[in-house]
């Protein structure tokens, strides 16, 4: 089928098999390889993207379901060379080590802060429960999200 | 993992979805949030030939005040249940339980109707619907019928939904008594090993048999004047929990007694 998805503000129109998963559409049809596949079973969150502004696991969404909708991947988060506040906070607070979980972690954090701009530490931990990180032990990720929320509040 | 090939159709109305189901019979499946069905299809445990996507049917996504009840469209997502002010005020058990499902990403996709129609005894909302005496509205080619939650869950992943029927609405009486929801998981986003929902004197169990269950022995004990702690001793009576390497049947029976006691005590605190 032909699907049209607005990915990072650009219309992506491609002919795909009906069974194509959104993560494969993004990586293979759009060439946007920032979205990683980790577990492929809806558990790890590495494939998290924003679907109409809300976090979803793109390994468990069909490209067909996203037809006519807007998707944001890590590539679309920052305008020009300017990092998104959440990306900047991850950089400043060392919220990543190998970086594999990071695109999903950042997008889950953006969605979390949109719903709850001033979360407590507990709320950040709960809000990121769908994203696994093998490296950081999470502390610096939580610090990064709290830093981003404080910086946004101060603006 | 990629599902076996199928044809995707997006229904523009409930009538169109009903027609597609009628035309394609057993080869067709409804797709709501896809967060139970797509994982099964990726494992090829489900191989439908036609997916009828109903997720976009706004006519089935609502939470309305209806005097003594709240009417909820089957396609209302877990995220919207958890964040509804009306539900938090009038049916707090449902709003709370929806907020404990999976993780935010799962709650952004999964729906109340999908959760009930899937009929998984390990899922949270079926037991909650039982405890709340919800009524499910099913629409089929021959019209609409109402099924009490107590008659909806028939067996292992089997519900009262007939082929060709769609669950359109869930009616939940407003809560007037204390409530609590207890869920024991191994890790943050896991399904409940065992769960317990209490609404007033109604007690329901997650994952203690082939279907979600009302803990009738606990309810009878309460009616006969037992204390919450005494009544909770009956939480595993007449249940048949799964015996698995990660959780034996005995362990589940123990958990049921502990969780029901906690839920009863909290609901009365
Ligand atoms: C990682 C992960 C963690 C999860 N954790 C939990 C948890 O902790 N607790 C919990 O309860 N659930 C959990 N779930 C399941 C989640 O809640 C699902 O969203 C839900 O069970 C199914 O809803 P859905 O809208 O996604 O349905 P789908 O997957 O789209 O459909 C499920 C089934 O119901 C049928 N169906 C859907 N809608 C209707 C309808 N309106 N009428 C008739 N039939 C219909 C479909 O044909 C299909 O057979 C989890 C899922 C994942 C992936
Ligand atoms: S790859 Fe999608 S959740 Fe792990
Ligand atoms: S930084 Fe390596 S997995 Fe998170």
Short mmCIF file of C-alpha atoms and ligand atoms in Angstrom, two decimals:
data_model
loop_
_atom_site.label_atom_id
_atom_site.label_comp_id
_atom_site.label_asym_id
_atom_site.label_seq_id
_atom_site.Cartn_x
_atom_site.Cartn_y
_atom_site.Cartn_z
CA UNK A 1 0.00 0.00 0.00
CA UNK A 2 1.03 3.62 -0.39
CA UNK A 3 1.48 5.43 2.92
CA UNK A 4 2.08 9.10 3.53
CA UNK A 5 3.56 9.98 6.90
CA UNK A 6 4.80 13.39 7.93
CA UNK A 7 8.19 12.50 9.38
CA UNK A 8 10.06 15.36 11.02
CA UNK A 9 7.89 17.89 9.17
CA UNK A 10 8.66 16.31 5.78
CA UNK A 11 6.07 14.32 3.87
CA UNK A 12 7.35 10.78 3.32
CA UNK A 13 5.35 8.92 0.68
CA UNK A 14 6.36 5.32 0.04
CA UNK A 15 4.95 2.09 -1.34
CA UNK A 16 5.30 -0.56 1.39
CA UNK A 17 3.97 -3.98 2.29
CA UNK A 18 0.94 -3.70 4.57
CA UNK A 19 2.84 -5.55 7.30
CA UNK A 20 5.73 -3.06 7.39
CA UNK A 21 6.53 -1.92 10.92
CA UNK A 22 6.97 1.79 11.52
CA UNK A 23 10.55 1.29 12.74
CA UNK A 24 11.46 -0.36 9.43
CA UNK A 25 9.66 2.34 7.44
CA UNK A 26 11.72 4.98 9.23
CA UNK A 27 15.05 3.19 8.88
CA UNK A 28 14.69 1.64 5.44
CA UNK A 29 12.25 3.80 3.49
CA UNK A 30 13.16 7.14 5.02
CA UNK A 31 16.84 6.38 5.68
CA UNK A 32 16.49 7.66 9.23
CA UNK A 33 18.64 5.23 11.21
CA UNK A 34 18.64 7.19 14.45
CA UNK A 35 15.71 5.05 15.64
CA UNK A 36 17.19 1.79 16.94
CA UNK A 37 15.68 -1.65 17.23
CA UNK A 38 16.65 -3.34 20.47
CA UNK A 39 14.36 -6.07 21.72
CA UNK A 40 11.79 -6.02 18.92
CA UNK A 41 9.23 -7.08 21.57
CA UNK A 42 7.88 -3.75 22.93
CA UNK A 43 10.06 -4.06 26.03
CA UNK A 44 13.20 -1.91 25.71
CA UNK A 45 12.01 1.42 24.30
CA UNK A 46 15.03 1.86 21.98
CA UNK A 47 12.63 2.32 19.05
CA UNK A 48 10.57 5.06 20.76
CA UNK A 49 9.41 7.88 18.48
CA UNK A 50 6.72 10.53 18.81
CA UNK A 51 3.41 9.71 17.09
CA UNK A 52 1.30 12.87 16.86
CA UNK A 53 3.52 14.20 19.64
CA UNK A 54 3.22 11.21 22.01
CA UNK A 55 5.80 8.49 22.68
CA UNK A 56 5.18 5.08 21.09
CA UNK A 57 7.33 2.02 20.45
CA UNK A 58 7.73 1.96 16.68
CA UNK A 59 8.48 -1.80 16.63
CA UNK A 60 4.83 -2.33 17.62
CA UNK A 61 3.12 0.14 15.28
CA UNK A 62 2.47 -0.53 11.60
CA UNK A 63 3.55 2.05 9.07
CA UNK A 64 -0.04 1.69 7.81
CA UNK A 65 -1.37 2.81 11.21
CA UNK A 66 0.75 5.96 10.94
CA UNK A 67 -0.58 6.79 7.46
CA UNK A 68 -1.80 10.39 7.60
CA UNK A 69 -0.15 11.02 10.96
CA UNK A 70 2.95 12.90 12.12
CA UNK A 71 6.04 11.13 13.45
CA UNK A 72 9.08 12.72 15.06
CA UNK A 73 12.37 10.82 15.26
CA UNK A 74 15.58 11.85 16.98
CA UNK A 75 16.75 13.42 13.69
CA UNK A 76 13.82 15.83 13.77
CA UNK A 77 14.11 17.01 17.33
CA UNK A 78 16.52 19.88 16.86
CA UNK A 79 16.20 22.68 14.37
CA UNK A 80 19.43 23.40 12.47
CA UNK A 81 22.46 22.82 14.68
CA UNK A 82 20.72 23.87 17.87
CA UNK A 83 20.14 20.92 20.22
CA UNK A 84 16.73 20.36 21.82
CA UNK A 85 16.84 21.22 25.55
CA UNK A 86 16.50 17.53 26.43
CA UNK A 87 19.38 16.60 24.12
CA UNK A 88 21.49 19.38 25.62
CA UNK A 89 20.73 18.18 29.14
CA UNK A 90 21.70 14.58 28.24
CA UNK A 91 25.01 15.95 26.92
CA UNK A 92 25.69 18.16 29.93
CA UNK A 93 24.63 15.65 32.59
CA UNK A 94 26.25 12.61 30.91
CA UNK A 95 22.89 10.93 30.36
CA UNK A 96 24.44 8.46 27.92
CA UNK A 97 27.35 6.12 27.55
CA UNK A 98 27.17 3.81 24.51
CA UNK A 99 24.23 5.80 23.17
CA UNK A 100 22.14 2.87 21.98
CA UNK A 101 19.15 3.63 24.18
CA UNK A 102 19.57 7.39 23.82
CA UNK A 103 17.29 8.30 20.89
CA UNK A 104 14.41 6.41 22.50
CA UNK A 105 15.28 7.72 25.95
CA UNK A 106 15.34 11.33 24.70
CA UNK A 107 12.02 11.04 22.85
CA UNK A 108 10.35 9.31 25.81
CA UNK A 109 11.64 12.19 27.96
CA UNK A 110 10.30 14.82 25.56
CA UNK A 111 6.88 13.16 25.68
CA UNK A 112 7.05 12.91 29.47
CA UNK A 113 7.92 16.60 29.88
CA UNK A 114 5.15 17.60 27.50
CA UNK A 115 2.63 15.82 29.71
CA UNK A 116 4.27 16.81 32.98
CA UNK A 117 6.60 19.81 32.62
CA UNK A 118 7.82 19.73 36.24
CA UNK A 119 8.08 16.08 37.25
CA UNK A 120 9.47 14.83 40.52
CA UNK A 121 12.35 12.37 40.45
CA UNK A 122 9.83 9.57 41.12
CA UNK A 123 7.68 10.72 38.20
CA UNK A 124 10.70 10.76 35.89
CA UNK A 125 11.59 7.20 36.88
CA UNK A 126 7.99 6.04 36.37
CA UNK A 127 7.73 7.97 33.11
CA UNK A 128 10.81 6.23 31.70
CA UNK A 129 9.88 2.74 32.91
CA UNK A 130 9.46 1.57 29.32
CA UNK A 131 13.04 2.42 28.36
CA UNK A 132 15.97 0.19 29.28
CA UNK A 133 19.60 1.30 29.48
CA UNK A 134 22.40 -1.24 29.86
CA UNK A 135 25.10 1.35 30.63
CA UNK A 136 24.27 4.32 32.79
CA UNK A 137 22.47 2.89 35.79
CA UNK A 138 19.79 5.51 35.03
CA UNK A 139 20.93 8.10 37.61
CA UNK A 140 22.40 10.47 35.02
CA UNK A 141 19.42 9.97 32.74
CA UNK A 142 17.07 11.01 35.53
CA UNK A 143 19.35 13.97 36.33
CA UNK A 144 19.29 14.97 32.65
CA UNK A 145 15.50 14.98 32.48
CA UNK A 146 15.20 16.94 35.73
CA UNK A 147 17.80 19.44 34.44
CA UNK A 148 15.91 19.87 31.17
CA UNK A 149 12.66 20.45 33.02
CA UNK A 150 14.25 23.08 35.30
CA UNK A 151 15.89 24.86 32.36
CA UNK A 152 12.61 24.95 30.47
CA UNK A 153 10.82 26.26 33.56
CA UNK A 154 13.42 29.02 33.95
CA UNK A 155 12.92 30.27 30.39
CA UNK B 1 10.31 -10.11 13.74
CA UNK B 2 7.82 -9.32 11.03
CA UNK B 3 4.21 -10.51 10.94
CA UNK B 4 3.04 -12.86 8.19
CA UNK B 5 1.59 -10.97 5.22
CA UNK B 6 -1.92 -9.57 5.60
CA UNK B 7 -4.11 -6.91 4.08
CA UNK B 8 -4.66 -3.71 6.05
CA UNK B 9 -7.92 -1.81 5.85
CA UNK B 10 -8.84 1.27 7.80
CA UNK B 11 -12.55 1.38 8.71
CA UNK B 12 -14.13 4.82 8.44
CA UNK B 13 -17.16 3.87 10.55
CA UNK B 14 -18.43 1.12 12.85
CA UNK B 15 -20.77 0.04 10.05
CA UNK B 16 -17.89 -0.34 7.63
CA UNK B 17 -15.93 -2.35 10.21
CA UNK B 18 -18.96 -4.62 10.76
CA UNK B 19 -19.34 -5.10 7.02
CA UNK B 20 -15.66 -6.01 6.56
CA UNK B 21 -15.86 -8.50 9.44
CA UNK B 22 -19.01 -10.04 7.96
CA UNK B 23 -17.45 -10.34 4.50
CA UNK B 24 -14.20 -11.91 5.68
CA UNK B 25 -15.32 -14.06 8.61
CA UNK B 26 -12.55 -15.82 10.52
CA UNK B 27 -9.83 -14.42 8.25
CA UNK B 28 -10.36 -10.89 9.59
CA UNK B 29 -9.38 -9.33 12.90
CA UNK B 30 -10.05 -5.93 14.37
CA UNK B 31 -7.00 -3.82 15.15
CA UNK B 32 -7.35 -1.25 17.95
CA UNK B 33 -4.16 -0.18 19.74
CA UNK B 34 -2.41 -3.27 18.42
CA UNK B 35 -0.48 -3.77 21.65
CA UNK B 36 -1.73 -7.28 22.22
CA UNK B 37 -2.40 -8.30 18.63
CA UNK B 38 0.77 -7.07 16.89
CA UNK B 39 3.15 -8.80 19.35
CA UNK B 40 1.23 -12.06 18.73
CA UNK B 41 1.40 -11.51 14.98
CA UNK B 42 5.13 -10.84 15.12
CA UNK B 43 5.52 -14.21 16.85
CA UNK B 44 3.14 -15.67 14.24
CA UNK B 45 0.86 -16.88 17.01
CA UNK B 46 -1.85 -14.95 15.16
CA UNK B 47 -1.95 -14.89 11.35
CA UNK B 48 -5.05 -12.96 10.27
CA UNK B 49 -5.41 -12.30 6.56
CA UNK B 50 -7.19 -9.01 7.02
CA UNK B 51 -6.67 -6.38 9.69
CA UNK B 52 -9.54 -3.93 10.08
CA UNK B 53 -8.08 -0.88 11.80
CA UNK B 54 -10.69 0.81 13.97
CA UNK B 55 -8.29 2.96 16.03
CA UNK B 56 -9.30 6.10 14.17
CA UNK B 57 -13.02 5.79 14.91
CA UNK B 58 -13.55 8.90 17.02
CA UNK B 59 -17.19 7.86 17.54
CA UNK B 60 -15.82 5.12 19.84
CA UNK B 61 -13.43 7.31 21.83
CA UNK B 62 -15.31 9.16 24.57
CA UNK B 63 -15.81 9.31 28.33
CA UNK B 64 -19.29 10.65 29.13
CA UNK B 65 -21.21 11.29 32.32
CA UNK B 66 -24.51 9.36 32.27
CA UNK B 67 -26.17 10.05 35.65
CA UNK B 68 -25.34 7.05 37.83
CA UNK B 69 -22.82 5.63 35.35
CA UNK B 70 -19.95 6.66 33.12
CA UNK B 71 -20.10 5.59 29.46
CA UNK B 72 -16.74 4.90 27.88
CA UNK B 73 -16.07 4.29 24.18
CA UNK B 74 -14.23 1.04 23.50
CA UNK B 75 -11.41 2.85 21.69
CA UNK B 76 -10.55 5.09 24.62
CA UNK B 77 -6.84 4.65 25.28
CA UNK B 78 -5.36 3.70 28.64
CA UNK B 79 -3.62 7.11 28.69
CA UNK B 80 -6.96 8.91 28.35
CA UNK B 81 -8.61 6.75 31.04
CA UNK B 82 -5.77 7.51 33.44
CA UNK B 83 -5.91 11.26 32.75
CA UNK B 84 -9.67 11.76 32.68
CA UNK B 85 -10.88 14.12 35.43
CA UNK B 86 -14.40 12.66 35.18
CA UNK B 87 -13.16 9.11 35.60
CA UNK B 88 -10.75 10.03 38.39
CA UNK B 89 -13.69 11.56 40.25
CA UNK B 90 -16.41 9.00 39.50
CA UNK B 91 -14.63 5.70 38.76
CA UNK B 92 -11.21 6.16 40.35
CA UNK B 93 -10.42 2.42 40.37
CA UNK B 94 -10.52 2.30 36.56
CA UNK B 95 -8.51 5.50 36.09
CA UNK B 96 -5.89 4.30 38.57
CA UNK B 97 -5.59 0.78 37.15
CA UNK B 98 -5.29 2.10 33.58
CA UNK B 99 -2.35 4.21 34.75
CA UNK B 100 -0.50 1.10 35.97
CA UNK B 101 -0.62 -0.72 32.61
CA UNK B 102 2.74 -1.35 30.95
CA UNK B 103 4.52 1.95 30.38
CA UNK B 104 3.61 5.36 28.90
CA UNK B 105 4.27 4.18 25.33
CA UNK B 106 1.91 1.21 25.79
CA UNK B 107 -0.73 3.47 27.37
CA UNK B 108 -0.50 5.87 24.41
CA UNK B 109 -1.65 3.04 22.10
CA UNK B 110 -3.62 0.41 24.05
CA UNK B 111 -7.39 0.74 24.42
CA UNK B 112 -9.98 -0.30 27.01
CA UNK B 113 -11.95 -2.22 24.40
CA UNK B 114 -8.89 -4.06 23.13
CA UNK B 115 -7.91 -4.99 26.65
CA UNK B 116 -11.35 -6.45 27.45
CA UNK B 117 -11.87 -8.10 24.05
CA UNK B 118 -8.48 -9.78 24.23
CA UNK B 119 -9.73 -11.63 27.32
CA UNK B 120 -6.34 -12.17 28.94
CA UNK B 121 -6.67 -13.22 32.59
CA UNK B 122 -3.30 -11.56 33.28
CA UNK B 123 -4.53 -8.15 32.12
CA UNK B 124 -5.62 -5.54 34.63
CA UNK B 125 -8.76 -3.97 33.19
CA UNK B 126 -10.79 -7.18 32.81
CA UNK B 127 -10.62 -7.77 36.58
CA UNK B 128 -11.38 -4.10 37.20
CA UNK B 129 -14.44 -4.31 34.93
CA UNK B 130 -15.58 -7.36 36.93
CA UNK B 131 -15.14 -5.63 40.29
CA UNK B 132 -17.04 -2.59 39.03
CA UNK B 133 -19.95 -4.61 37.55
CA UNK B 134 -19.39 -2.94 34.20
CA UNK B 135 -21.73 -3.63 31.30
CA UNK B 136 -20.26 -4.20 27.85
CA UNK B 137 -22.11 -3.07 24.76
CA UNK B 138 -21.54 -5.28 21.71
CA UNK B 139 -22.63 -4.41 18.19
CA UNK B 140 -23.09 -7.04 15.52
CA UNK B 141 -24.78 -7.41 12.18
CA UNK B 142 -28.11 -8.00 13.94
CA UNK B 143 -27.95 -5.08 16.32
CA UNK B 144 -26.73 -4.29 19.77
CA UNK B 145 -26.67 -6.35 22.96
CA UNK B 146 -25.48 -5.68 26.48
CA UNK B 147 -23.43 -8.21 28.40
CA UNK B 148 -22.53 -7.85 32.08
CA UNK B 149 -18.78 -8.16 32.71
CA UNK B 150 -19.57 -11.22 34.85
CA UNK B 151 -20.76 -13.07 31.74
CA UNK B 152 -18.22 -11.67 29.27
CA UNK B 153 -15.06 -13.61 30.18
CA UNK B 154 -15.75 -17.19 29.17
CA UNK B 155 -12.45 -19.09 29.13
CA UNK B 156 -8.74 -18.80 28.32
CA UNK B 157 -8.58 -15.82 25.88
CA UNK B 158 -12.26 -16.43 25.11
CA UNK B 159 -15.03 -13.88 25.57
CA UNK B 160 -18.74 -13.59 24.80
CA UNK B 161 -17.90 -11.67 21.61
CA UNK B 162 -19.32 -13.55 18.63
CA UNK B 163 -17.46 -13.51 15.32
CA UNK B 164 -18.42 -10.33 13.52
CA UNK B 165 -19.23 -8.39 16.70
CA UNK B 166 -17.53 -5.24 17.92
CA UNK B 167 -17.29 -4.07 21.50
CA UNK B 168 -18.39 -0.46 21.23
CA UNK B 169 -18.97 0.83 24.73
CA UNK B 170 -18.38 0.05 28.39
CA UNK B 171 -20.82 1.36 31.01
CA UNK B 172 -19.45 1.59 34.51
CA UNK B 173 -21.56 2.48 37.56
CA UNK B 174 -20.10 5.41 39.49
CA UNK B 175 -18.23 4.26 42.57
CA UNK B 176 -19.69 5.11 45.93
CA UNK B 177 -17.53 3.02 48.28
CA UNK B 178 -13.84 2.59 49.06
CA UNK B 179 -11.58 0.91 46.52
CA UNK B 180 -8.02 -0.25 45.97
CA UNK B 181 -5.91 -1.94 43.31
CA UNK B 182 -2.94 -4.15 44.11
CA UNK B 183 -0.64 -5.53 41.44
CA UNK B 184 2.47 -7.57 42.05
CA UNK B 185 4.99 -7.47 39.20
CA UNK B 186 8.53 -8.81 38.90
CA UNK B 187 9.86 -5.77 37.03
CA UNK B 188 8.45 -2.31 36.33
CA UNK B 189 6.57 -2.87 33.07
CA UNK B 190 5.69 -6.53 33.59
CA UNK B 191 2.20 -7.92 33.69
CA UNK B 192 0.82 -8.81 37.10
CA UNK B 193 1.97 -12.10 38.60
CA UNK B 194 -1.25 -11.64 40.58
CA UNK B 195 -3.46 -8.61 41.05
CA UNK B 196 -6.48 -7.70 43.16
CA UNK B 197 -9.16 -5.07 42.57
CA UNK B 198 -11.55 -4.03 45.33
CA UNK B 199 -14.58 -1.80 44.89
CA UNK B 200 -16.73 -1.70 48.02
CA UNK B 201 -17.56 -5.33 48.80
CA UNK B 202 -16.67 -6.57 45.32
CA UNK B 203 -13.29 -8.28 44.93
CA UNK B 204 -11.76 -9.43 41.64
CA UNK B 205 -8.51 -11.22 40.84
CA UNK B 206 -5.97 -10.82 38.05
CA UNK B 207 -4.15 -13.94 36.80
CA UNK B 208 -5.62 -16.53 39.17
CA UNK B 209 -7.13 -18.78 36.50
CA UNK B 210 -8.16 -19.01 32.87
CA UNK B 211 -10.26 -15.86 33.15
CA UNK B 212 -10.34 -12.85 35.43
CA UNK B 213 -12.33 -13.90 38.50
CA UNK B 214 -14.59 -12.50 41.19
CA UNK B 215 -13.29 -13.72 44.54
CA UNK B 216 -16.73 -14.95 45.57
CA UNK B 217 -15.51 -16.75 48.70
CA UNK B 218 -14.00 -13.49 49.99
CA UNK B 219 -17.19 -11.61 49.16
CA UNK B 220 -19.33 -14.17 51.02
CA UNK B 221 -17.05 -14.01 54.04
CA UNK B 222 -17.32 -10.21 54.11
CA UNK B 223 -21.10 -10.44 53.80
CA UNK B 224 -21.12 -12.83 56.77
CA UNK B 225 -19.26 -10.25 58.84
CA UNK B 226 -15.64 -11.40 58.50
CA UNK B 227 -12.86 -8.82 58.92
CA UNK B 228 -10.80 -7.94 55.83
CA UNK B 229 -7.94 -10.09 57.14
CA UNK B 230 -10.24 -13.08 57.77
CA UNK B 231 -12.02 -12.71 54.44
CA UNK B 232 -8.73 -12.42 52.55
CA UNK B 233 -7.76 -15.92 53.72
CA UNK B 234 -10.32 -17.16 51.17
CA UNK B 235 -8.77 -15.25 48.25
CA UNK B 236 -7.43 -18.37 46.56
CA UNK B 237 -10.52 -20.56 47.16
CA UNK B 238 -11.89 -22.01 43.92
CA UNK B 239 -9.06 -20.58 41.79
CA UNK B 240 -6.75 -22.43 39.40
CA UNK B 241 -3.69 -20.25 38.96
CA UNK B 242 -1.00 -21.20 36.42
CA UNK B 243 2.01 -23.10 37.73
CA UNK B 244 5.08 -21.60 36.09
CA UNK B 245 8.84 -21.65 36.75
CA UNK B 246 8.73 -17.93 37.60
CA UNK B 247 5.65 -18.22 39.81
CA UNK B 248 4.29 -21.49 41.15
CA UNK B 249 0.58 -21.97 41.75
CA UNK B 250 1.22 -22.02 45.51
CA UNK B 251 3.12 -18.77 45.32
CA UNK B 252 0.25 -17.21 43.38
CA UNK B 253 -2.27 -18.43 45.95
CA UNK B 254 -0.15 -16.87 48.69
CA UNK B 255 0.09 -13.61 46.74
CA UNK B 256 -3.67 -13.55 46.21
CA UNK B 257 -4.30 -13.77 49.95
CA UNK B 258 -1.75 -11.04 50.72
CA UNK B 259 -2.86 -8.69 47.95
CA UNK B 260 -6.56 -9.09 48.70
CA UNK B 261 -5.91 -8.37 52.37
CA UNK B 262 -3.94 -5.24 51.49
CA UNK B 263 -6.55 -4.11 48.99
CA UNK B 264 -9.42 -4.66 51.44
CA UNK B 265 -7.61 -2.88 54.25
CA UNK B 266 -6.63 0.09 52.05
CA UNK B 267 -10.15 0.34 50.64
CA UNK B 268 -11.51 0.63 54.17
CA UNK B 269 -8.82 2.91 55.59
C1 LIG C 1 5.05 -4.17 26.74
C2 LIG C 1 3.60 -4.34 27.06
C3 LIG C 1 3.19 -4.31 28.38
C4 LIG C 1 1.85 -4.47 28.72
N1 LIG C 1 1.51 -4.45 30.02
C5 LIG C 1 0.22 -4.62 30.36
C6 LIG C 1 -0.19 -4.59 31.73
O1 LIG C 1 0.63 -4.39 32.64
N2 LIG C 1 -1.49 -4.79 32.02
C7 LIG C 1 -2.43 -4.97 31.04
O2 LIG C 1 -3.59 -5.12 31.36
N3 LIG C 1 -2.09 -4.98 29.74
C8 LIG C 1 -0.79 -4.81 29.38
N4 LIG C 1 -0.45 -4.81 28.06
C9 LIG C 1 -1.49 -5.01 27.04
C10 LIG C 1 -2.07 -3.69 26.61
O3 LIG C 1 -2.88 -3.17 27.64
C11 LIG C 1 -2.91 -3.84 25.33
O4 LIG C 1 -2.99 -2.57 24.78
C12 LIG C 1 -4.31 -4.35 25.51
O5 LIG C 1 -4.32 -5.60 26.16
C13 LIG C 1 -4.99 -4.57 24.16
O6 LIG C 1 -5.53 -3.38 23.72
P1 LIG C 1 -5.28 -2.89 22.24
O7 LIG C 1 -6.14 -1.72 22.02
O8 LIG C 1 -3.83 -2.70 22.05
O9 LIG C 1 -5.86 -4.12 21.40
P2 LIG C 1 -5.37 -4.93 20.07
O10 LIG C 1 -4.03 -5.45 20.31
O11 LIG C 1 -5.55 -3.98 18.91
O12 LIG C 1 -6.47 -6.02 20.03
C14 LIG C 1 -6.48 -7.10 20.96
C15 LIG C 1 -7.59 -8.09 20.57
O13 LIG C 1 -8.87 -7.53 20.79
C16 LIG C 1 -9.62 -7.44 19.59
N5 LIG C 1 -10.31 -6.15 19.64
C17 LIG C 1 -9.72 -4.94 19.82
N6 LIG C 1 -10.67 -3.98 19.93
C18 LIG C 1 -11.87 -4.60 19.81
C19 LIG C 1 -13.23 -4.14 19.85
N7 LIG C 1 -13.52 -2.85 20.05
N8 LIG C 1 -14.21 -5.06 19.71
C20 LIG C 1 -13.93 -6.37 19.52
N9 LIG C 1 -12.67 -6.85 19.47
C21 LIG C 1 -11.64 -5.98 19.62
C22 LIG C 1 -8.60 -7.57 18.47
O14 LIG C 1 -9.16 -8.11 17.31
C23 LIG C 1 -7.57 -8.48 19.10
O15 LIG C 1 -7.97 -9.80 19.00
C24 LIG C 1 0.89 -4.65 27.70
C25 LIG C 1 1.27 -4.67 26.36
C26 LIG C 1 2.62 -4.51 26.03
C27 LIG C 1 3.01 -4.54 24.60
S1 LIG C 2 12.77 -2.45 19.90
FE1 LIG C 2 10.82 -1.62 20.23
S2 LIG C 2 10.65 -1.73 22.36
FE2 LIG C 2 12.55 -2.71 22.04
S1 LIG C 3 23.77 4.39 27.10
FE1 LIG C 3 24.20 2.36 26.53
S2 LIG C 3 22.24 1.48 26.63
FE2 LIG C 3 21.89 3.38 27.50
#
